[in-house]
Coordinates of C-alpha atoms and ligand atoms in Angstrom, one line a residue:
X25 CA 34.6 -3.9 -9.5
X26 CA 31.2 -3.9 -9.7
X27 CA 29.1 -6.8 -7.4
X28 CA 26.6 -8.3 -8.8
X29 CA 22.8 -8.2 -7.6
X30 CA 21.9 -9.9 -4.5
X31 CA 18.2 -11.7 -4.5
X32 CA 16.6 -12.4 -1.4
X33 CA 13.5 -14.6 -2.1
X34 CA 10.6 -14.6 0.1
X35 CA 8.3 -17.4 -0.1
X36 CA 5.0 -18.5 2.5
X37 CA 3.9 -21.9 3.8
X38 CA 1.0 -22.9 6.1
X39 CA -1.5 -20.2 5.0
X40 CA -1.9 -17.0 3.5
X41 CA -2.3 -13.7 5.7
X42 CA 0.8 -14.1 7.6
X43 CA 2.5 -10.9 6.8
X44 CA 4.5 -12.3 4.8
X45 CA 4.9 -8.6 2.9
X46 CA 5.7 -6.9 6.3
X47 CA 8.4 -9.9 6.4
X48 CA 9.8 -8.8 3.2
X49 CA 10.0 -4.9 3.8
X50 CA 11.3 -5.6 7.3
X51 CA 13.9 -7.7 5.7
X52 CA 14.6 -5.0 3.3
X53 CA 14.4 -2.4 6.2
X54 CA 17.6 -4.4 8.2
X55 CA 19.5 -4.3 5.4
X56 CA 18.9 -0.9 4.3
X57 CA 19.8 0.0 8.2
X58 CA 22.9 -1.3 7.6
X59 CA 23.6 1.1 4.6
X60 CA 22.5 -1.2 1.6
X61 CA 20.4 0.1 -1.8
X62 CA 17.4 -2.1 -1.6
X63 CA 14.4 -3.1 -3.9
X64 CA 11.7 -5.1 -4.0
X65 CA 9.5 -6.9 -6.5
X66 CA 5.9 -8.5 -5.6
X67 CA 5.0 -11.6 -7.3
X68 CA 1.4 -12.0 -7.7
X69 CA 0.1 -15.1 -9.1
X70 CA -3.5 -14.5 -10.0
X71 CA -4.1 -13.7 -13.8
X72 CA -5.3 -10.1 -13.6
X73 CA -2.7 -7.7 -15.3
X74 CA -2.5 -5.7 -12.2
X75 CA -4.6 -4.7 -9.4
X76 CA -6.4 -1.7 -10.6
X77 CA -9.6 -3.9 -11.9
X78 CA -9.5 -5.7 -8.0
X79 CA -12.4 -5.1 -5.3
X80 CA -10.4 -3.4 -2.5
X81 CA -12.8 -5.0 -0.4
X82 CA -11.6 -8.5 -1.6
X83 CA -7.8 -8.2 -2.1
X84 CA -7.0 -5.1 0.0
X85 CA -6.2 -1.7 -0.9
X86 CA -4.9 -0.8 -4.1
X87 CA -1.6 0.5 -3.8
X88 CA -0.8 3.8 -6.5
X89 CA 2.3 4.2 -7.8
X90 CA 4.2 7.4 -9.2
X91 CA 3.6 6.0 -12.5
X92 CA 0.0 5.6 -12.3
X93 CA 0.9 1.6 -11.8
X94 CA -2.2 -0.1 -9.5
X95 CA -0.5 -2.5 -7.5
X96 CA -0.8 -5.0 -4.7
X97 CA -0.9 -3.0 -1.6
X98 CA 2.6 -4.9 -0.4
X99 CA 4.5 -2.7 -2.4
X100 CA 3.0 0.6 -0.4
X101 CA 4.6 -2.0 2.6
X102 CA 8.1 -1.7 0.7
X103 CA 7.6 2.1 -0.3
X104 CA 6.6 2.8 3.4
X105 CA 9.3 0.7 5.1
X106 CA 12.2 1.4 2.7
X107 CA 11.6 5.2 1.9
X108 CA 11.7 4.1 -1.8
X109 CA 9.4 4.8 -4.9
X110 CA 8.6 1.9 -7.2
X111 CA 7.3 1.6 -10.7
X112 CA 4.5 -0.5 -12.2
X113 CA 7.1 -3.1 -13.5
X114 CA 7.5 -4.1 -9.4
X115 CA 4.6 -5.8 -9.4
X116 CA 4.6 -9.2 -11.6
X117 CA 1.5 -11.2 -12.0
X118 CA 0.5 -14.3 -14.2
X119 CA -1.2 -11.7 -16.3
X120 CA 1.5 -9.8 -17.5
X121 CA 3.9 -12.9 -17.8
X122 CA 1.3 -14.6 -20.2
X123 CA 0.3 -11.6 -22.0
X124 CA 4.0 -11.0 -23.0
X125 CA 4.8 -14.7 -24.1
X126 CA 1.9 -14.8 -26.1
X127 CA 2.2 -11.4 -28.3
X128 CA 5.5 -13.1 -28.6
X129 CA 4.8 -16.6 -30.1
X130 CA 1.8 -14.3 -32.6
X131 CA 5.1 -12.1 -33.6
X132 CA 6.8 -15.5 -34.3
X133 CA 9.9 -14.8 -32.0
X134 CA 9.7 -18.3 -31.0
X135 CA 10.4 -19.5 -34.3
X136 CA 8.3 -22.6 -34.6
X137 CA 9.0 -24.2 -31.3
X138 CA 6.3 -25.3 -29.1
X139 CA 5.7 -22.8 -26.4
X140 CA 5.7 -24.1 -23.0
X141 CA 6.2 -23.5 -19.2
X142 CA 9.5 -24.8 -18.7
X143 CA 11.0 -22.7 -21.1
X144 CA 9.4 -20.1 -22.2
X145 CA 7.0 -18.6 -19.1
X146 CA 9.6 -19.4 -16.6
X147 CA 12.6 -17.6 -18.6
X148 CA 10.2 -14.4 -19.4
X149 CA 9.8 -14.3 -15.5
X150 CA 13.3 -14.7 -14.8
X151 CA 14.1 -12.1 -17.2
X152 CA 11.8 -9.2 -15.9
X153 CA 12.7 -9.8 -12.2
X154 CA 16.5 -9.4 -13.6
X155 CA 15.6 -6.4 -15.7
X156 CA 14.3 -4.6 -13.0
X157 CA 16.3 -5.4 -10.2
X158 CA 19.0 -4.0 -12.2
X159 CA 17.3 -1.2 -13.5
X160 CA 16.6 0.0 -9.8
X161 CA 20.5 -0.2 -9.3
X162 CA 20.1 -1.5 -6.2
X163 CA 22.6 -3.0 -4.1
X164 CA 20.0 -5.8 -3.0
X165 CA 16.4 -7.2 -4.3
X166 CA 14.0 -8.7 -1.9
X167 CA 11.2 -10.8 -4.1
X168 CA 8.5 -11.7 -2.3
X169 CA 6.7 -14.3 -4.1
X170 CA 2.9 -14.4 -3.1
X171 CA 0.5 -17.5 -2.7
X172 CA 1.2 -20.2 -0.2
X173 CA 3.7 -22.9 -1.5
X174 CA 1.8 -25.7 -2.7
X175 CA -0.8 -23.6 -4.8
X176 CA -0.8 -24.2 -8.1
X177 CA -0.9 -20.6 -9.6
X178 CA 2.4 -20.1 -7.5
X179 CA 4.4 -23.0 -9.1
X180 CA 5.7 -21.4 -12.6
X181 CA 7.3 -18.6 -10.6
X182 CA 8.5 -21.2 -8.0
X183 CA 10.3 -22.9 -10.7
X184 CA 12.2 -19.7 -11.7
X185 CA 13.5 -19.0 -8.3
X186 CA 14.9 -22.6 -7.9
X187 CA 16.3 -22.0 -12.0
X188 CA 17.9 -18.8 -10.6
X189 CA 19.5 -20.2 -7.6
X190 CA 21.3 -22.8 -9.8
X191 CA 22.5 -19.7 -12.1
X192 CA 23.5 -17.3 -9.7
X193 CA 26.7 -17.5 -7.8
X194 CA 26.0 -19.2 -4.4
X195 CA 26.6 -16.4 -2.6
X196 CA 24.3 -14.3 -4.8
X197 CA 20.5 -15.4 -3.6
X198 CA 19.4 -16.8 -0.2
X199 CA 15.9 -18.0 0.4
X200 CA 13.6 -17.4 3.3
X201 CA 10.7 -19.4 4.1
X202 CA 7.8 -17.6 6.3
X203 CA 5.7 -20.0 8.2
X204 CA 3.4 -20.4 11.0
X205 CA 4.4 -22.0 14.2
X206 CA 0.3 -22.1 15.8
X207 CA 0.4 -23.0 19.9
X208 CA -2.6 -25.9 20.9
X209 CA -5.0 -25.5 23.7
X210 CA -1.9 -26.5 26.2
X211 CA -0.1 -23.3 24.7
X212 CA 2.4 -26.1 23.4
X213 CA 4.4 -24.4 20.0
X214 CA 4.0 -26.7 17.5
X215 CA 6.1 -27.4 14.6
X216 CA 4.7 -29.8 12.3
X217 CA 3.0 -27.3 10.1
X218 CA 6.7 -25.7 9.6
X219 CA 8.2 -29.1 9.0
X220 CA 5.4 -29.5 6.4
X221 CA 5.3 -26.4 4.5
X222 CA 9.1 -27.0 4.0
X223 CA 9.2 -30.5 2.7
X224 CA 6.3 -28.9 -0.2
X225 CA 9.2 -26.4 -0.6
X226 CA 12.0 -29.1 -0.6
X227 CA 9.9 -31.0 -3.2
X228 CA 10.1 -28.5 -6.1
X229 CA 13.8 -28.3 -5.4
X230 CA 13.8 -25.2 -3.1
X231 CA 16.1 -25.2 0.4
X232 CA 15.5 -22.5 2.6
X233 CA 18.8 -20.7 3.8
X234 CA 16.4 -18.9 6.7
X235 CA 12.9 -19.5 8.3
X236 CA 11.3 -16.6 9.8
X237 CA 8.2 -18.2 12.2
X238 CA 5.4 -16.2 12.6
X239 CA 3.7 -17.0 16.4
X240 CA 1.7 -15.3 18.8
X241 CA 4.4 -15.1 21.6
X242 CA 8.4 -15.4 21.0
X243 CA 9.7 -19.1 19.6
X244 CA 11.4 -20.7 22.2
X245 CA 14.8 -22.2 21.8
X246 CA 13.4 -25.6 22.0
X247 CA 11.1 -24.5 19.2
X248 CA 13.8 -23.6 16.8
X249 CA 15.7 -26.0 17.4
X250 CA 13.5 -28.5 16.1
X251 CA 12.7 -26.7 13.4
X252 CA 16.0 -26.4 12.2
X253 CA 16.8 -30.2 13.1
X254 CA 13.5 -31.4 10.7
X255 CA 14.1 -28.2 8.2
X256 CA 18.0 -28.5 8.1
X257 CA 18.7 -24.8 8.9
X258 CA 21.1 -23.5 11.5
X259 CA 19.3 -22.7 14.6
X260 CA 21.2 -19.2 14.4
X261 CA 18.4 -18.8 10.9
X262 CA 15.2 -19.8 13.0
X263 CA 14.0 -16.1 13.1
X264 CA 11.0 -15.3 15.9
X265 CA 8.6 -13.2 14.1
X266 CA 6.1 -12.8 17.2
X267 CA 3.5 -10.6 17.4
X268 CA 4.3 -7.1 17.7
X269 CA 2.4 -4.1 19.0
X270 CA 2.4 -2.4 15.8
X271 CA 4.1 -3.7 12.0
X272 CA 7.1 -1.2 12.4
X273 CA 8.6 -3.0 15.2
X274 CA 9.3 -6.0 12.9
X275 CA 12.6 -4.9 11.7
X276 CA 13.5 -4.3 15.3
X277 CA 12.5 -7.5 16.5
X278 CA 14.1 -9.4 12.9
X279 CA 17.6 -7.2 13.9
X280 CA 17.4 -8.4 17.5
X281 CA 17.0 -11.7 16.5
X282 CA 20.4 -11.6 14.3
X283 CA 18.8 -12.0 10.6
X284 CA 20.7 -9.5 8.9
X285 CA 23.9 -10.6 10.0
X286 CA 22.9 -13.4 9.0
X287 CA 21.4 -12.4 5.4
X288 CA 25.0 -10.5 5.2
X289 CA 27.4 -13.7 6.4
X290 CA 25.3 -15.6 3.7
X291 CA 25.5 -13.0 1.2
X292 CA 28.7 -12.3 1.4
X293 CA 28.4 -8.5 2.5
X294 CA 30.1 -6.0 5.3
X295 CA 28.1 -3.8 6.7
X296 CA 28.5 0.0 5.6
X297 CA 27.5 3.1 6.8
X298 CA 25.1 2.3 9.9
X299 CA 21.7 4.1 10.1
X300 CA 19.7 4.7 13.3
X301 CA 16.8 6.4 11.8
X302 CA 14.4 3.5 12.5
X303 CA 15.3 3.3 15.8
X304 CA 14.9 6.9 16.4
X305 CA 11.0 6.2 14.8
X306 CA 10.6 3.2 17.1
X307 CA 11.8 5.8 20.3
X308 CA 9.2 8.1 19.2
X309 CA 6.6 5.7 18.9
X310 CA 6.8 4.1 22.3
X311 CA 6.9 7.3 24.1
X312 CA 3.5 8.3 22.8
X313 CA 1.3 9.9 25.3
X314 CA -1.5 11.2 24.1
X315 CA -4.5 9.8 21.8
X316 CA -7.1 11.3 19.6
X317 CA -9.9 9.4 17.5
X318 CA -10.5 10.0 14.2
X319 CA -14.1 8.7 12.5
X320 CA -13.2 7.4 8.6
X321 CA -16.5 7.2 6.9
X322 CA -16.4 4.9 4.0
X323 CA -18.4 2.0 3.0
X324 CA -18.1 -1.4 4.3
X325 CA -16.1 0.5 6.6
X326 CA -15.1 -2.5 8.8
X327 CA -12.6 -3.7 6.3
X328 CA -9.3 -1.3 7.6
X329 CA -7.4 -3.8 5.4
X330 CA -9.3 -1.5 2.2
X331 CA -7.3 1.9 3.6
X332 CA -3.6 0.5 4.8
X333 CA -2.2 3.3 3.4
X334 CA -4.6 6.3 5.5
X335 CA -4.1 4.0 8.2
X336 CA -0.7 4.4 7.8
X337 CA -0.3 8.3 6.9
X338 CA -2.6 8.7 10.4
X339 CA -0.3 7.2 12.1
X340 CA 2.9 8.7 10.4
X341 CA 1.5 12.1 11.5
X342 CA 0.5 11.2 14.7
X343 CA 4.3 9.9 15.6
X344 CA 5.4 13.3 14.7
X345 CA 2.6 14.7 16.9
X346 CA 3.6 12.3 19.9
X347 CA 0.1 11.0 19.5
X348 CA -1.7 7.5 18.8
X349 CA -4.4 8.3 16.8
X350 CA -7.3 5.5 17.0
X351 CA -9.1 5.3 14.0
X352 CA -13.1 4.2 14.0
X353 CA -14.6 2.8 11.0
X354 CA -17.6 3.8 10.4
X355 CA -20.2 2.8 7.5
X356 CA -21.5 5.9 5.9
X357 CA -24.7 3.6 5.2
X358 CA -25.7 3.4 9.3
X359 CA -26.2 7.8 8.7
X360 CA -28.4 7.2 5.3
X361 CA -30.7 4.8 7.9
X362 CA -30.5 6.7 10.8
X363 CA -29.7 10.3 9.8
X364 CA -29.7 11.4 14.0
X365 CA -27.4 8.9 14.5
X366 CA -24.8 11.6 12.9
X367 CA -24.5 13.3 16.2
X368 CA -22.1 10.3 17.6
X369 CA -19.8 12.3 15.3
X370 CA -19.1 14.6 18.0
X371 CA -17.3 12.5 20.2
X372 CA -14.5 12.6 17.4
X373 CA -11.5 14.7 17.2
X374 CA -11.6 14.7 13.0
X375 CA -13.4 13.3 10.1
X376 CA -12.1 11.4 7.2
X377 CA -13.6 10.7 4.3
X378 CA -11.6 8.3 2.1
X379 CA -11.7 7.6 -1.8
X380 CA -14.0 4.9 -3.6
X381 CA -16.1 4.2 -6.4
X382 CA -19.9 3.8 -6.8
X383 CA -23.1 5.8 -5.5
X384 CA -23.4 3.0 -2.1
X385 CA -22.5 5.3 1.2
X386 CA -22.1 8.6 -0.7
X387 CA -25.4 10.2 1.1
X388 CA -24.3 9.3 4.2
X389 CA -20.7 10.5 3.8
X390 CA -22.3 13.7 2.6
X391 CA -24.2 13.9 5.8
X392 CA -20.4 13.4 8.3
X393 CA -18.8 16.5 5.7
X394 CA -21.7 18.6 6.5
X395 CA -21.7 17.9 10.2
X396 CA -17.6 18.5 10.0
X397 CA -18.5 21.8 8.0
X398 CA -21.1 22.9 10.5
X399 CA -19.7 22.1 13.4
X400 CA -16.4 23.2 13.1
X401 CA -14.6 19.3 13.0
X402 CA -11.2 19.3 11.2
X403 CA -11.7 17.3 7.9
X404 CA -9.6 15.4 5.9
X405 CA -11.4 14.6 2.2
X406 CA -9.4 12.7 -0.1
X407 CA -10.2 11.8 -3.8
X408 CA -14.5 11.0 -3.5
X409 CA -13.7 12.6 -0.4
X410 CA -13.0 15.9 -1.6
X411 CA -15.9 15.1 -4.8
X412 CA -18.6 14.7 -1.8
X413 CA -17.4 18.0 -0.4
X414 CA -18.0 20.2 -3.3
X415 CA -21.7 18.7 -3.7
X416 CA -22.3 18.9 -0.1
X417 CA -21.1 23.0 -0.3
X418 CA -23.1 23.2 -3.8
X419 CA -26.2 22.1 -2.2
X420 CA -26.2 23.4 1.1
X421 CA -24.6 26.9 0.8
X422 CA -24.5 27.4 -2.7
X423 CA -28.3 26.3 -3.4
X424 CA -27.9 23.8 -6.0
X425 CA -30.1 21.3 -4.2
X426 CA -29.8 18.5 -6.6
X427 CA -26.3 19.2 -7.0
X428 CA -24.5 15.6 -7.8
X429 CA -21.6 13.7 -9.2
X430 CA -22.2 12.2 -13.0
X431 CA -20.8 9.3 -11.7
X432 CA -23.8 8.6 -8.8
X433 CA -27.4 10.3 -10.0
X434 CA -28.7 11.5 -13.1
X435 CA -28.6 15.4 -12.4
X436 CA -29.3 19.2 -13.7
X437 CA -26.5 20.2 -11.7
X438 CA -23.7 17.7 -12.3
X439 CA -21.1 19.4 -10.3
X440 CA -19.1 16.8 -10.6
X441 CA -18.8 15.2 -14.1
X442 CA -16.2 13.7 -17.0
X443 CA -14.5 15.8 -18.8
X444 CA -14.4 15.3 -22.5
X445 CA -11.0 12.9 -22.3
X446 CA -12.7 10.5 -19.9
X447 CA -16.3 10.1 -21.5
X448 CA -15.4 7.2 -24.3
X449 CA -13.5 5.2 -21.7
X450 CA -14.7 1.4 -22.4
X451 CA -11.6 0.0 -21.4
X452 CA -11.8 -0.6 -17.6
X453 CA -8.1 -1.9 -16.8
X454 CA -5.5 1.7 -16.3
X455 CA -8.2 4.1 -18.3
X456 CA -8.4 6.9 -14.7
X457 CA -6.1 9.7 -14.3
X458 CA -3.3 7.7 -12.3
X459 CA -0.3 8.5 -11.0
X460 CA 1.9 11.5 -10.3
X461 CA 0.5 14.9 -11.2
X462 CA 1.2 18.3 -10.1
X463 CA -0.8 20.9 -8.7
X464 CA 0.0 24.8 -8.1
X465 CA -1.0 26.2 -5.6
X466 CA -2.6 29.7 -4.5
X467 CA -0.1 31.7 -2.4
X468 CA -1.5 32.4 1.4
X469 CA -4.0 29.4 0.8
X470 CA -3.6 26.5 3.3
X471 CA -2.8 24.3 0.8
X472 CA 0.8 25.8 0.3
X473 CA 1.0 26.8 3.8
X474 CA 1.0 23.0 4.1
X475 CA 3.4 21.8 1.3
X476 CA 5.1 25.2 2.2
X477 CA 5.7 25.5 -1.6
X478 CA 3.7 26.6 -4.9
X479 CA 3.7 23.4 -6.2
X480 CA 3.0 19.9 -5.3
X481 CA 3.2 16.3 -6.8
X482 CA 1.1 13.7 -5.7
X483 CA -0.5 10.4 -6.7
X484 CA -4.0 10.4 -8.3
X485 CA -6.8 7.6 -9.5
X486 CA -9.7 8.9 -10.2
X487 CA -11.9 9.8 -13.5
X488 CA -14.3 12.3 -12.6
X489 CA -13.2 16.0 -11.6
X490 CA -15.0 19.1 -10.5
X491 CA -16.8 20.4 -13.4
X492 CA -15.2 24.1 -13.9
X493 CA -18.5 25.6 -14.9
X494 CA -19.8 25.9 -11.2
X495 CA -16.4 27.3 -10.0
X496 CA -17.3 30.8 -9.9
X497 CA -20.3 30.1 -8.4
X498 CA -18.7 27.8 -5.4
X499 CA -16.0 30.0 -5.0
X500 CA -18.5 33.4 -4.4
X501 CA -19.5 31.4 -1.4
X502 CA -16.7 30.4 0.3
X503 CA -15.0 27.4 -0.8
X504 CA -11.8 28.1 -2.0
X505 CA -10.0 25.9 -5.2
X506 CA -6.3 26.4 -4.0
X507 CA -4.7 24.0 -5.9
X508 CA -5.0 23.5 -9.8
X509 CA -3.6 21.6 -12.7
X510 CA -5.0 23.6 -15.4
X511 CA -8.5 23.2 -15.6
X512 CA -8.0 20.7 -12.9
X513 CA -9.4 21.3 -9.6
X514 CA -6.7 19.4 -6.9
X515 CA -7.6 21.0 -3.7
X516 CA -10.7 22.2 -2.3
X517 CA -10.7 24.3 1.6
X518 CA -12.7 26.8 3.3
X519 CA -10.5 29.0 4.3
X520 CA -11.9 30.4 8.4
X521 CA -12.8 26.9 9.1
X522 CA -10.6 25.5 11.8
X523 CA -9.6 22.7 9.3
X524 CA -11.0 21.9 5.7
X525 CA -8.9 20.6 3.4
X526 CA -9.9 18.2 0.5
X527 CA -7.7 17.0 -2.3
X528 CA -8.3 15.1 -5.7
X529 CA -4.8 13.2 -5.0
X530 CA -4.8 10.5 -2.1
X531 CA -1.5 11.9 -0.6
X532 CA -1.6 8.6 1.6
X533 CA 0.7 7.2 -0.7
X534 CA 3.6 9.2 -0.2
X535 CA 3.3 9.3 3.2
X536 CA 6.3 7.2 4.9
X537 CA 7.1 6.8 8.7
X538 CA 9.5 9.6 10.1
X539 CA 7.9 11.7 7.1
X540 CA 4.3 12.2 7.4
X541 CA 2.7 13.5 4.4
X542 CA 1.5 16.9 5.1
X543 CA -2.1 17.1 4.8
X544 CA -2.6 14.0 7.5
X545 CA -0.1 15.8 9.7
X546 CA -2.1 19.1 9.7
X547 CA -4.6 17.4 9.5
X548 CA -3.9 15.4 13.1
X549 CA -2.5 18.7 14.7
X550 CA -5.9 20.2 14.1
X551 CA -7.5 17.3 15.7
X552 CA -5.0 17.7 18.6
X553 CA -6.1 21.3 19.2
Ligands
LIG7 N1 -15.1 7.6 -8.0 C1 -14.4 8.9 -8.1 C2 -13.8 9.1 -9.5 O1 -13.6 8.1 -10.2 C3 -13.4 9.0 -7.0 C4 -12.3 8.0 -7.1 C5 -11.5 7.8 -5.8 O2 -11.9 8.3 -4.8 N2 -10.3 7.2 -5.9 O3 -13.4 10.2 -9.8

């Protein structure tokens, strides 16, 4: 007989930034440790469609999927901690809910009624988390939905989750509540914020079956005890979501602390076939020993929140190395003021330069490639990165001295421009090249040394490309396009170099713990070296 779909629904109290999406993958993570199918859907309650037209430097990085969907970056936290690929239709927002009902009451498919909340936005919400929790064909959804509890952009999709419990067999959907248990300048653990957030939650009809408390140190027994006397929860569902040294001992710490045994009693579920690979990861990672520093040039570079996902791929490959590898932020504009200041670069083992948009930083992130290409410093270009590459080379070995990117100077030698396809392009929302493409690759060249293969498929966003009429020219001189979709240029090296590889794709975003992607791992063995 087939079972029907199990929801776990995440919801936040007390404030926002509690990791309430590392919650949600870790609670995904458990489960998928004890041999369940799992997916996960992001609620996002702002009205933008999706993230693509959102200021990384406001909301966080934004995430890429395979299908070119621009999403909040919790669902690269699901992607990364469940080993899963999602599709645009993961990520819900006000926007899209809206959108739909109202090109629905203009086609008339409400037939007259009066189109409203409660129906009508509340059973379009239900009915796309449905349609794609079973279109994953997973055993279990996680649904995370975003905001605080208590805002009033959060409450329509509230409403749904509290419809849904009442339709769903009991045993179907269990809630968890994520709060903050904050300590006062005793060190005291204090509760009331908890008991707080969950009578808001208890007011718009919603029990939580589990509280995961996030505090600085472990919850004491005392603690949870309370909380479950004031929040009517068994103590045994008081999780301790302490700080950890790094996010991917949370499902360690959630399993030690008996959630998915509990998720499973509640859900009605026997464990199946028991996986230790996270465990293995978390051996690896503890028995690190060595460190290298890596300098990430970008603008505004302080905000790490903006790159999650090269954070992340670093780290991947340095596990797999049996290295930490400390990243430094550094703002490209500091070497446009200060051009000696360029020669701190030195004390770094690599240089990164990361994607973006817009002409602020690019001279100074020109300045770190050249020092990389000089001096011999691996370097790891991705998207812009790659773009700032190819007009560094074009100026400074090829000649073209006012060589340039459309997209940042007016310029004779636009080395970097739009191709025909991109140049009408009002439209601001999904108009880039997103998404999976694929590249082939030039035999002997590092690239497929790397993806030891011909071919490779990775996740792009960008609009401009190299412009194919400086090729030859580039090429005569030493940099090398291995890797090409058509007239495409994906990859850009110099081969003798100890390590230059740059790529149009951001293969960040398929990088997943215990499976670094491989331009970041060779990337950080060249660093080692
Ligand atoms: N701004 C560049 C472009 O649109 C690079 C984009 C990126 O780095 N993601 O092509």
């Amino acid at each position: 007989m087939k079972r029907g779909m199990k929801y776990i629904i995440v919801t936040g109290g007390v404030m926002s930034g509690l990791g309430k999406g590392i919650t949600a993958a870790s609670i995904g993570r458990i489960l998928k440790n004890k041999g369940f199918n799992i997916t996960a859907i992001k609620i996002d309650p702002y009205i933008n469609i999706d993230a693509g037209t959102m200021s990384p430097y406001q909301h966080g990085e934004v995430f890429v999927l395979k299908d070119g969907g621009e999403v909040d970056l919790d669902l690269g936290n699901y992607e990364r901690f469940l080993d899963i690929e999602l599709t645009r239709e993961h990520n819900i927002t006000t926007g899209q809910v809206y959108q739909t009902v109202i090109e629905k009451e203009r086609r008339g498919d409400y037939l007259g009624k009066t189109v409203q909340i409660i129906p009508h936005i509340t059973n379009e919400i239900k009915e796309r988390i449905r349609k794609v929790a079973k279109k994953s064909g997973a055993d279990i959804c996680i649904i995370e939905v975003g905001g605080t509890v208590g805002d009033i952009e959060s409450m329509p999709f509230l409403e749904s989750v509290r419809q849904m419990h009442s339709e769903e067999k009991e045993e179907d959907i269990v809630f968890v509540h994520v709060t903050l248990v904050p300590l006062d300048t005793q060190g005291e653990q204090k509760t009331k914020p908890t008991q707080h957030s969950v009578k808001e939650l208890r007011s718009l009809g919603l029990q939580p079956d589990a509280i995961v408390v996030r505090c600085k140190e472990p919850v004491l027994a005392d603690t949870k005890s309370k909380i479950a006397l004031f929040c009517d929860v068994p103590a045994a569902a008081v999780i301790s979501a302490h700080d950890a040294k790094d996010i991917y001992y949370v499902p360690t710490l959630m399993e030690q602390e008996g959630l998915s045994d509990y998720l499973m009693e509640k859900l009605k579920l026997t464990p199946r076939e028991i996986s230790h690979e996270w465990d293995v990861l978390i051996e690896k990672m503890a028995s690190i020993d060595k460190e290298i520093r890596i300098a990430v040039v970008g603008k505004y570079a302080h905000l790490g929140d903006s790159y999650i996902s090269i954070n992340e791929a670093l780290k991947h490959a340095g596990v797999e190395c049996g290295c930490r590898v400390k990243t430094d932020w550094i703002d490209a504009e500091e070497f446009e003021r200060k051009p000696a200041s360029i020669e701190m670069l030195k004390k770094y083992n690599g240089i990164l330069v990361p994607g973006g948009f817009g002409v602020r930083g690019t001279e100074g992130k020109i300045l770190a490639i050249k020092f990389a290409r000089e001096h011999n410093v691996p370097y790891l270009g991705l998207c812009l990165g790659m773009q700032l590459a190819v007009i560094e080379f074009a100026r400074d070995v090829v000649g073209l001295k006012d060589a340039n990117s459309s997209e940042l100077a007016k310029t004779e030698h636009p080395v970097i421009d739009l191709l025909p396809e991109q140049e009408n392009v009002k439209n601001m929302g999904g108009t880039m090249r997103l998404g999976n493409c694929e590249a082939i690759l030039k035999e002997g060249s590092l690239a497929s040394k790397l993806y030891g293969s011909t071919t490779l498929i990775e996740r792009h966003r960008h609009r401009y490309e190299v412009n194919p009429n400086y090729i030859p020219q580039i090429e005569a001189k030493g940099m090398k396009f291995t890797g090409r979709n058509d007239h495409r240029m994906e990859i850009a090296e110099i081969p003798g170099h100890k390590f230059f590889f740059s790529s149009q794709f951001h293969p960040e975003f398929k990088s997943r713990p215990g499976k670094p992607s491989p331009p970041f791992l060779a990337f950080v063995k060249a660093a080692l070296q």
